[in-house]
mmCIF file of C-alpha atoms in Angstrom:
data_model
loop_
_atom_site.group_PDB
_atom_site.id
_atom_site.type_symbol
_atom_site.label_atom_id
_atom_site.label_comp_id
_atom_site.label_asym_id
_atom_site.label_seq_id
_atom_site.Cartn_x
_atom_site.Cartn_y
_atom_site.Cartn_z
ATOM 1 C CA UNK A 1 -3.929 26.806 2.148
ATOM 2 C CA UNK A 2 -5.047 25.422 -1.025
ATOM 3 C CA UNK A 3 -1.786 25.849 -2.699
ATOM 4 C CA UNK A 4 0.017 24.243 0.107
ATOM 5 C CA UNK A 5 -2.314 20.881 0.132
ATOM 6 C CA UNK A 6 -1.758 20.860 -3.378
ATOM 7 C CA UNK A 7 2.033 20.780 -2.856
ATOM 8 C CA UNK A 8 1.937 18.540 0.149
ATOM 9 C CA UNK A 9 -0.149 16.016 -2.387
ATOM 10 C CA UNK A 10 2.380 16.045 -5.160
ATOM 11 C CA UNK A 11 5.177 15.532 -3.065
ATOM 12 C CA UNK A 12 3.435 12.358 -1.581
ATOM 13 C CA UNK A 13 2.308 11.239 -4.995
ATOM 14 C CA UNK A 14 6.119 11.910 -6.200
ATOM 15 C CA UNK A 15 7.565 9.395 -3.441
ATOM 16 C CA UNK A 16 4.737 7.135 -4.067
ATOM 17 C CA UNK A 17 5.511 6.931 -7.786
ATOM 18 C CA UNK A 18 9.166 6.772 -7.187
ATOM 19 C CA UNK A 19 8.729 3.678 -4.532
ATOM 20 C CA UNK A 20 6.861 2.216 -7.188
ATOM 21 C CA UNK A 21 8.837 2.769 -9.854
ATOM 22 C CA UNK A 22 12.028 1.309 -8.234
ATOM 23 C CA UNK A 23 9.534 -1.990 -7.143
ATOM 24 C CA UNK A 24 8.886 -2.025 -10.965
ATOM 25 C CA UNK A 25 12.364 -1.660 -12.222
ATOM 26 C CA UNK A 26 13.610 -4.657 -10.003
ATOM 27 C CA UNK A 27 10.664 -6.645 -11.034
ATOM 28 C CA UNK A 28 11.546 -6.115 -14.838
ATOM 29 C CA UNK A 29 14.978 -6.363 -14.016
ATOM 30 C CA UNK A 30 14.206 -10.119 -12.480
ATOM 31 C CA UNK A 31 12.384 -11.010 -15.692
ATOM 32 C CA UNK A 32 14.880 -9.764 -18.270
ATOM 33 C CA UNK A 33 17.243 -12.153 -16.284
ATOM 34 C CA UNK A 34 15.114 -15.069 -16.182
ATOM 35 C CA UNK A 35 14.515 -14.808 -19.469
ATOM 36 C CA UNK A 36 17.902 -14.540 -20.850
ATOM 37 C CA UNK A 37 19.037 -17.467 -18.578
ATOM 38 C CA UNK A 38 15.892 -19.282 -20.235
#
């Protein structure tokens, strides 16, 4: 059970990190665009 739970938690964390990474990358891109225009 512990191993299965650990794998499940890892998958959930991986998905959360991926979604956060996408949001951060979008924010960084918008900041870079604004800085270039400015």
